[in-house]
Amino acid sequence: MTTTTTDITGRYSRIVREHIDRGVGVPRELYLSEELYAEELDRIFRRSWLLAGHESQLRDPGQYVTVESGDESVIVTRTNGGTLAAFTNVCRHRGARLVDAGCGLARRFVCPYHQWTYRLDGTLTGAPRMPADFDPARHPLPTVRVEVWQGLVFVNLSDSPTESPAELLGTGTELMRTFDIANTRIAHTITYEIAANWKIVWENAQECYHCSANHPELLRTFDVGGLNQDTYRQAEVVANADRRVQHARFPLRPGALSLTLDGDYASRKPLGDFADGHPPYTASIHLKPSFALVACPDYAVLLAERPLAIDRTEIRMSWLVRADAEEGTDYDTDTLIKVWNETNLQDWDLCERAQLGVRSRTFVPGPLSNDEQSVTDFYRAYATLLEAADL
Ligand code: FES
Ligand SMILES: [Fe+2]
């Protein structure tokens, strides 16, 4: 008897729901099953909105970024007409990757293999030495859905995503508008590779149960005590029905203006409403499985997560400053990135420890604490993503 993908996803989503309903974490096969990992790439990452970058990377015609996900690669670019276009990074001739992963500027996309040449809107303009009846118009690059929310660019490899990022992230629109993320630019980016399953990385990002013991730099200004009060949590953490989106206001310690080592601003150009003396706080929003944003009064960090293998995950973190902030005058990069870079490295070490531990056949998931409700939320969203007929 053959095992269908529905059998696989149904079996694992049942295991997840049964465990989280009992208040415990998920068992080791969730991190170790290759058949599940293949389904995750296909059913979750291929059908979800993936963060491509910030619009400031795509101001001018021909500026492009790529988005990598599993075996897929997408080019997002600004066309000569001024719109954003996204298409697969796969030549229509014999399939070669058109551009290397990353970002760049192109007048046209020329395949390195045999020089088939595509316009910025993905249409084929020419191909050398083809038969007389060859019609370039019949061979455009397949387009991919692209949408912008508050200056952040998302793509979706699904033919028919049921909700746009604006619809999904909608409940967080007011919260994040205060920071005017559209009017920022990327000051610095670090790409991390973590030797852990992608869900372990999400679990870690969801809870602050580990923060007091592990994040001395972050806790200088992040008010973890305030976070753990039930009243605060109930009042501030908002999630959509299937838990894919969560957003929250977070308190700063008294006297702190931002998440920095000394509590002062890292950038002298405050974001959005904070330029007018708005009382300081931080806020975060995420869209599983790939996007998170943490905003402070003077800078923000943007995270894109993607699995590289069943036990390897990439996190790309970009630090955003106000569009007119200048390095050396308004901010110093080392100061800007210090707290989150240290916090990230501490987190990746914890994730890698968890990955090592769950490989053991002796691992049986234990009960979750009162501070790990968001881990449960992550797995509710995960089970939904796995099961859903449409996303
Ligand atoms: S594979 Fe791209 S031109 Fe041949
Ligand atoms: Fe952490």
Short mmCIF file of C-alpha atoms and ligand atoms in Angstrom, two decimals:
data_model
loop_
_atom_site.label_atom_id
_atom_site.label_comp_id
_atom_site.label_asym_id
_atom_site.label_seq_id
_atom_site.Cartn_x
_atom_site.Cartn_y
_atom_site.Cartn_z
CA MET A 1 0.00 0.00 0.00
CA THR A 2 1.40 3.42 -0.90
CA THR A 3 1.53 6.30 1.57
CA THR A 4 -0.04 9.50 0.25
CA THR A 5 0.99 13.01 1.21
CA THR A 6 -2.38 13.41 2.94
CA ASP A 7 -1.57 10.38 5.09
CA ILE A 8 1.75 11.91 6.04
CA THR A 9 0.51 15.42 6.80
CA GLY A 10 -2.60 14.09 8.54
CA ARG A 11 -0.54 11.79 10.73
CA TYR A 12 1.93 14.48 11.80
CA SER A 13 -0.65 17.19 12.35
CA ARG A 14 -2.59 14.76 14.58
CA ILE A 15 0.58 14.02 16.56
CA VAL A 16 1.20 17.76 16.97
CA ARG A 17 -2.34 18.55 18.09
CA GLU A 18 -2.46 15.61 20.48
CA HIS A 19 0.76 16.76 22.17
CA ILE A 20 0.03 20.46 22.44
CA ASP A 21 -3.48 19.72 23.71
CA ARG A 22 -1.80 17.85 26.56
CA GLY A 23 0.47 20.86 27.26
CA VAL A 24 3.70 19.21 26.15
CA GLY A 25 6.13 19.89 23.31
CA VAL A 26 6.29 17.83 20.13
CA PRO A 27 8.09 14.49 19.76
CA ARG A 28 11.43 13.97 18.07
CA GLU A 29 10.09 12.67 14.75
CA LEU A 30 8.79 16.18 14.04
CA TYR A 31 12.43 17.28 13.75
CA LEU A 32 13.88 14.13 12.20
CA SER A 33 11.43 12.81 9.61
CA GLU A 34 12.66 13.34 6.05
CA GLU A 35 9.21 12.54 4.63
CA LEU A 36 7.70 15.26 6.81
CA TYR A 37 10.41 17.74 5.85
CA ALA A 38 9.61 17.21 2.15
CA GLU A 39 5.92 17.88 2.90
CA GLU A 40 6.80 21.03 4.87
CA LEU A 41 8.68 22.48 1.91
CA ASP A 42 5.86 21.60 -0.45
CA ARG A 43 2.77 22.36 1.63
CA ILE A 44 3.99 25.15 3.90
CA PHE A 45 6.83 27.06 2.25
CA ARG A 46 5.57 26.72 -1.33
CA ARG A 47 2.12 28.06 -0.36
CA SER A 48 3.09 30.81 2.09
CA TRP A 49 4.06 34.43 1.74
CA LEU A 50 7.83 34.62 1.98
CA LEU A 51 9.68 37.81 2.83
CA ALA A 52 11.65 39.06 -0.18
CA GLY A 53 13.03 42.26 1.31
CA HIS A 54 12.33 45.96 1.76
CA GLU A 55 11.09 48.24 -0.99
CA SER A 56 14.16 50.45 -0.56
CA GLN A 57 16.12 47.63 -2.23
CA LEU A 58 13.86 47.90 -5.28
CA ARG A 59 13.53 51.64 -5.91
CA ASP A 60 14.95 51.83 -9.42
CA PRO A 61 14.13 49.82 -12.55
CA GLY A 62 16.37 46.77 -12.71
CA GLN A 63 17.14 46.57 -9.01
CA TYR A 64 16.39 43.02 -8.00
CA VAL A 65 16.49 40.62 -5.07
CA THR A 66 16.12 36.86 -5.10
CA VAL A 67 14.10 34.74 -2.70
CA GLU A 68 15.27 31.19 -2.13
CA SER A 69 13.00 28.46 -0.78
CA GLY A 70 13.78 24.76 -1.00
CA ASP A 71 14.53 24.03 -4.68
CA GLU A 72 12.84 27.25 -5.76
CA SER A 73 14.33 30.65 -6.51
CA VAL A 74 12.38 33.78 -7.38
CA ILE A 75 13.57 37.09 -8.84
CA VAL A 76 11.76 40.24 -7.67
CA THR A 77 12.51 43.38 -9.63
CA ARG A 78 11.28 46.88 -10.44
CA THR A 79 10.17 47.11 -14.07
CA ASN A 80 10.71 50.09 -16.37
CA GLY A 81 7.03 50.83 -15.88
CA GLY A 82 7.64 51.27 -12.14
CA THR A 83 5.74 48.22 -10.92
CA LEU A 84 7.17 45.27 -9.03
CA ALA A 85 7.44 41.99 -10.93
CA ALA A 86 8.39 38.54 -9.68
CA PHE A 87 9.16 35.44 -11.68
CA THR A 88 10.98 32.17 -11.27
CA ASN A 89 14.77 32.32 -11.57
CA VAL A 90 14.79 29.49 -14.10
CA CYS A 91 15.59 29.94 -17.78
CA ARG A 92 12.86 28.87 -20.21
CA HIS A 93 15.44 27.24 -22.48
CA ARG A 94 17.14 24.43 -20.57
CA GLY A 95 16.45 25.56 -17.05
CA ALA A 96 19.65 27.28 -15.95
CA ARG A 97 19.51 29.55 -12.92
CA LEU A 98 19.44 33.07 -14.40
CA VAL A 99 21.01 35.11 -11.59
CA ASP A 100 22.92 34.13 -8.49
CA ALA A 101 21.16 34.38 -5.15
CA GLY A 102 21.32 37.84 -3.64
CA CYS A 103 20.59 41.29 -5.00
CA GLY A 104 21.80 43.37 -7.91
CA LEU A 105 21.01 45.73 -10.75
CA ALA A 106 20.25 44.55 -14.29
CA ARG A 107 19.07 46.16 -17.53
CA ARG A 108 17.92 42.76 -18.71
CA PHE A 109 18.28 39.24 -17.38
CA VAL A 110 20.63 37.36 -19.68
CA CYS A 111 20.96 33.63 -19.12
CA PRO A 112 24.68 32.83 -18.76
CA TYR A 113 24.26 29.49 -20.54
CA HIS A 114 23.09 30.37 -24.11
CA GLN A 115 22.20 34.06 -23.70
CA TRP A 116 18.43 33.93 -23.84
CA THR A 117 17.55 37.45 -22.77
CA TYR A 118 14.55 38.55 -20.70
CA ARG A 119 13.14 42.03 -20.09
CA LEU A 120 12.59 43.30 -16.54
CA ASP A 121 8.95 42.18 -16.75
CA GLY A 122 10.08 38.60 -17.48
CA THR A 123 9.19 38.54 -21.18
CA LEU A 124 11.73 37.04 -23.56
CA THR A 125 13.23 39.60 -25.90
CA GLY A 126 15.62 37.42 -27.84
CA ALA A 127 17.35 34.08 -28.21
CA PRO A 128 20.28 33.43 -30.57
CA ARG A 129 20.08 31.14 -33.61
CA MET A 130 16.58 29.83 -33.03
CA PRO A 131 14.43 28.42 -35.89
CA ALA A 132 12.50 30.94 -38.02
CA ASP A 133 9.17 30.02 -36.44
CA PHE A 134 10.42 30.60 -32.87
CA ASP A 135 8.17 33.12 -31.13
CA PRO A 136 9.82 34.74 -28.05
CA ALA A 137 6.43 35.99 -26.86
CA ARG A 138 5.45 32.40 -26.09
CA HIS A 139 8.27 31.91 -23.60
CA PRO A 140 8.06 34.43 -20.77
CA LEU A 141 9.35 33.54 -17.32
CA PRO A 142 6.51 32.20 -15.16
CA THR A 143 5.28 34.99 -12.91
CA VAL A 144 5.06 34.74 -9.14
CA ARG A 145 2.68 36.68 -6.88
CA VAL A 146 4.31 39.71 -5.24
CA GLU A 147 2.74 42.08 -2.68
CA VAL A 148 3.91 44.95 -0.48
CA TRP A 149 2.84 45.59 3.10
CA GLN A 150 4.23 48.67 4.89
CA GLY A 151 7.29 48.74 2.62
CA LEU A 152 7.99 45.02 3.03
CA VAL A 153 7.94 42.88 -0.10
CA PHE A 154 6.53 39.35 -0.06
CA VAL A 155 6.26 36.65 -2.71
CA ASN A 156 4.13 33.52 -2.87
CA LEU A 157 4.89 30.52 -5.08
CA SER A 158 1.29 29.34 -4.90
CA ASP A 159 -0.90 29.95 -7.98
CA SER A 160 -3.79 31.18 -5.89
CA PRO A 161 -3.02 32.30 -2.33
CA THR A 162 -6.35 32.96 -0.64
CA GLU A 163 -5.20 35.94 1.44
CA SER A 164 -2.75 38.76 0.73
CA PRO A 165 -0.09 39.81 3.27
CA ALA A 166 -2.17 42.94 3.92
CA GLU A 167 -5.18 40.78 4.78
CA LEU A 168 -3.15 38.41 6.94
CA LEU A 169 -1.12 41.10 8.72
CA GLY A 170 -4.05 43.48 8.83
CA THR A 171 -4.67 43.39 12.55
CA GLY A 172 -1.09 44.58 13.12
CA THR A 173 -1.29 47.42 10.63
CA GLU A 174 -2.11 50.13 13.22
CA LEU A 175 0.47 48.85 15.71
CA MET A 176 3.28 48.90 13.16
CA ARG A 177 2.23 52.10 11.38
CA THR A 178 3.64 54.11 14.32
CA PHE A 179 7.12 52.97 13.24
CA ASP A 180 6.68 53.91 9.54
CA ILE A 181 8.73 50.94 8.36
CA ALA A 182 8.08 51.94 4.72
CA ASN A 183 10.29 54.99 5.33
CA THR A 184 13.36 53.01 6.38
CA ARG A 185 16.28 51.44 4.60
CA ILE A 186 18.56 48.51 5.31
CA ALA A 187 21.68 49.59 7.19
CA HIS A 188 23.18 46.16 7.70
CA THR A 189 22.41 42.49 7.01
CA ILE A 190 23.83 39.32 8.55
CA THR A 191 22.97 35.84 7.27
CA TYR A 192 23.25 33.16 9.93
CA GLU A 193 23.26 29.41 9.43
CA ILE A 194 21.99 27.36 12.34
CA ALA A 195 22.49 23.61 12.77
CA ALA A 196 18.89 23.02 13.83
CA ASN A 197 15.52 22.20 12.29
CA TRP A 198 13.55 25.30 11.26
CA LYS A 199 10.81 24.62 13.82
CA ILE A 200 13.32 24.61 16.68
CA VAL A 201 14.37 28.09 15.56
CA TRP A 202 10.74 29.26 15.58
CA GLU A 203 10.10 27.71 18.99
CA ASN A 204 13.06 29.61 20.38
CA ALA A 205 11.90 32.90 18.86
CA GLN A 206 8.41 32.43 20.28
CA GLU A 207 9.20 32.35 23.97
CA CYS A 208 11.20 34.33 26.50
CA TYR A 209 11.29 31.53 29.11
CA HIS A 210 14.98 31.26 28.22
CA CYS A 211 15.71 34.99 28.17
CA SER A 212 16.73 35.70 31.76
CA ALA A 213 19.40 33.00 31.80
CA ASN A 214 20.72 33.61 28.29
CA HIS A 215 20.35 37.18 27.03
CA PRO A 216 22.19 39.60 29.35
CA GLU A 217 22.57 42.26 26.63
CA LEU A 218 18.89 42.17 25.60
CA LEU A 219 17.68 42.22 29.19
CA ARG A 220 19.43 45.48 29.96
CA THR A 221 16.53 47.23 28.24
CA PHE A 222 13.90 44.57 27.42
CA ASP A 223 11.41 44.30 30.28
CA VAL A 224 11.00 40.54 30.48
CA GLY A 225 9.21 40.86 33.86
CA GLY A 226 6.53 43.00 32.28
CA LEU A 227 6.19 40.51 29.45
CA ASN A 228 5.45 37.63 31.79
CA GLN A 229 2.56 39.24 33.62
CA ASP A 230 -0.65 37.59 32.49
CA THR A 231 -2.45 40.90 32.35
CA TYR A 232 0.15 42.31 30.00
CA ARG A 233 0.05 39.27 27.76
CA GLN A 234 -3.73 39.23 27.61
CA ALA A 235 -3.88 42.90 26.90
CA GLU A 236 -1.16 43.09 24.29
CA VAL A 237 -0.48 39.89 22.33
CA VAL A 238 -2.83 39.57 19.38
CA ALA A 239 -3.03 36.61 17.01
CA ASN A 240 -5.16 35.85 14.00
CA ALA A 241 -7.52 32.88 14.07
CA ASP A 242 -5.05 30.28 12.84
CA ARG A 243 -2.10 31.78 14.80
CA ARG A 244 -0.04 32.39 11.66
CA VAL A 245 0.21 36.05 12.57
CA GLN A 246 1.02 37.40 16.01
CA HIS A 247 1.86 40.91 17.02
CA ALA A 248 2.54 42.57 20.33
CA ARG A 249 3.68 45.71 22.06
CA PHE A 250 6.59 45.07 24.38
CA PRO A 251 7.65 47.19 27.34
CA LEU A 252 11.10 48.71 27.70
CA ARG A 253 12.69 48.90 31.11
CA PRO A 254 12.01 52.21 32.86
CA GLY A 255 14.25 54.93 31.44
CA ALA A 256 15.24 52.96 28.32
CA LEU A 257 14.56 54.50 24.91
CA SER A 258 15.50 51.53 22.75
CA LEU A 259 16.88 47.99 22.75
CA THR A 260 20.53 48.98 22.98
CA LEU A 261 23.33 48.24 25.44
CA ASP A 262 23.03 51.60 27.21
CA GLY A 263 19.30 52.18 26.65
CA ASP A 264 19.92 55.25 24.52
CA TYR A 265 18.97 55.50 20.86
CA ALA A 266 21.26 53.67 18.44
CA SER A 267 20.17 56.05 15.68
CA ARG A 268 19.58 59.77 16.14
CA LYS A 269 16.82 59.70 13.52
CA PRO A 270 13.79 58.21 15.33
CA LEU A 271 11.32 56.21 13.27
CA GLY A 272 7.82 57.40 12.44
CA ASP A 273 5.82 58.96 15.24
CA PHE A 274 8.75 58.70 17.67
CA ALA A 275 10.34 61.70 15.96
CA ASP A 276 7.58 63.75 17.62
CA GLY A 277 8.39 62.58 21.15
CA HIS A 278 6.01 59.61 21.23
CA PRO A 279 6.57 57.56 24.48
CA PRO A 280 9.00 54.71 23.74
CA TYR A 281 8.03 51.07 23.36
CA THR A 282 8.87 48.23 21.02
CA ALA A 283 6.59 46.08 18.92
CA SER A 284 6.88 42.88 16.97
CA ILE A 285 4.90 41.11 14.31
CA HIS A 286 5.43 37.86 12.51
CA LEU A 287 3.90 35.80 9.73
CA LYS A 288 4.77 32.12 9.91
CA PRO A 289 6.70 30.44 8.46
CA SER A 290 9.20 32.99 7.19
CA PHE A 291 8.84 36.56 8.46
CA ALA A 292 9.32 38.50 11.69
CA LEU A 293 9.86 42.18 12.48
CA VAL A 294 10.87 43.79 15.77
CA ALA A 295 10.61 47.57 15.80
CA CYS A 296 12.18 49.99 18.30
CA PRO A 297 11.70 53.76 18.37
CA ASP A 298 14.92 54.29 16.36
CA TYR A 299 15.60 51.08 14.43
CA ALA A 300 14.02 47.77 13.50
CA VAL A 301 15.19 44.27 12.73
CA LEU A 302 13.71 42.25 9.90
CA LEU A 303 14.03 38.46 9.87
CA ALA A 304 13.58 36.01 7.03
CA GLU A 305 13.77 32.35 7.95
CA ARG A 306 14.18 29.43 5.56
CA PRO A 307 15.09 25.78 5.94
CA LEU A 308 18.29 24.72 4.17
CA ALA A 309 18.00 21.06 5.17
CA ILE A 310 16.14 19.08 7.77
CA ASP A 311 18.75 20.08 10.36
CA ARG A 312 19.98 23.42 8.97
CA THR A 313 18.18 26.76 8.93
CA GLU A 314 19.10 30.14 7.54
CA ILE A 315 18.12 33.36 9.24
CA ARG A 316 18.74 36.60 7.42
CA MET A 317 18.51 39.58 9.74
CA SER A 318 18.51 43.11 8.39
CA TRP A 319 18.76 46.20 10.58
CA LEU A 320 16.53 49.04 9.36
CA VAL A 321 17.12 52.72 10.08
CA ARG A 322 15.15 55.75 8.94
CA ALA A 323 15.73 56.33 5.25
CA ASP A 324 17.59 59.61 5.85
CA ALA A 325 19.85 58.33 8.67
CA GLU A 326 23.53 58.44 7.77
CA GLU A 327 26.19 56.10 9.07
CA GLY A 328 28.84 57.89 11.12
CA THR A 329 26.60 60.90 11.67
CA ASP A 330 23.35 59.40 12.94
CA TYR A 331 24.34 55.87 13.83
CA ASP A 332 27.31 53.60 14.26
CA THR A 333 26.82 50.13 12.76
CA ASP A 334 28.58 48.26 15.60
CA THR A 335 26.33 49.92 18.18
CA LEU A 336 23.25 49.43 16.02
CA ILE A 337 23.67 45.68 15.61
CA LYS A 338 25.23 44.83 18.97
CA VAL A 339 22.24 43.70 21.05
CA TRP A 340 20.48 41.66 18.38
CA ASN A 341 23.64 40.11 17.00
CA GLU A 342 24.68 38.95 20.48
CA THR A 343 21.13 37.76 21.21
CA ASN A 344 20.99 35.88 17.92
CA LEU A 345 24.27 34.07 18.54
CA GLN A 346 23.05 33.08 22.01
CA ASP A 347 19.78 31.83 20.52
CA TRP A 348 21.46 29.83 17.76
CA ASP A 349 23.61 28.09 20.35
CA LEU A 350 20.46 27.15 22.28
CA CYS A 351 18.74 25.92 19.10
CA GLU A 352 21.74 23.78 18.19
CA ARG A 353 21.74 22.29 21.70
CA ALA A 354 18.06 21.46 21.34
CA GLN A 355 18.69 19.84 17.96
CA LEU A 356 21.45 17.67 19.44
CA GLY A 357 19.18 16.64 22.29
CA VAL A 358 16.08 15.74 20.28
CA ARG A 359 18.14 13.38 18.11
CA SER A 360 18.49 11.13 21.14
CA ARG A 361 16.09 8.20 21.28
CA THR A 362 15.68 8.95 24.97
CA PHE A 363 13.99 12.30 24.28
CA VAL A 364 10.35 12.49 25.31
CA PRO A 365 8.85 16.02 25.15
CA GLY A 366 8.18 17.58 28.54
CA PRO A 367 5.48 19.95 29.79
CA LEU A 368 5.53 23.55 28.62
CA SER A 369 5.71 26.46 31.10
CA ASN A 370 3.27 29.33 31.53
CA ASP A 371 5.70 31.44 29.46
CA GLU A 372 5.51 29.17 26.42
CA GLN A 373 1.96 29.75 25.24
CA SER A 374 3.42 31.10 22.00
CA VAL A 375 5.16 27.79 21.36
CA THR A 376 1.75 26.15 21.51
CA ASP A 377 0.46 28.86 19.17
CA PHE A 378 3.28 28.14 16.76
CA TYR A 379 2.30 24.48 16.60
CA ARG A 380 -1.38 25.29 16.17
CA ALA A 381 -0.42 27.41 13.16
CA TYR A 382 1.95 24.70 11.96
CA ALA A 383 -0.75 22.01 12.09
CA THR A 384 -3.12 24.29 10.19
CA LEU A 385 -0.51 25.04 7.53
CA LEU A 386 0.16 21.35 7.11
CA GLU A 387 -3.51 20.35 6.90
CA ALA A 388 -5.10 23.24 4.99
CA ALA A 389 -6.54 22.51 1.56
CA ASP A 390 -5.81 26.14 0.58
CA LEU A 391 -3.63 28.83 2.12
S1 FES B 1 19.58 27.43 -20.39
FE1 FES B 1 19.29 29.56 -20.48
S2 FES B 1 19.81 30.09 -22.48
FE2 FES B 1 20.08 27.95 -22.41
FE FE B 2 16.27 34.19 22.65
#
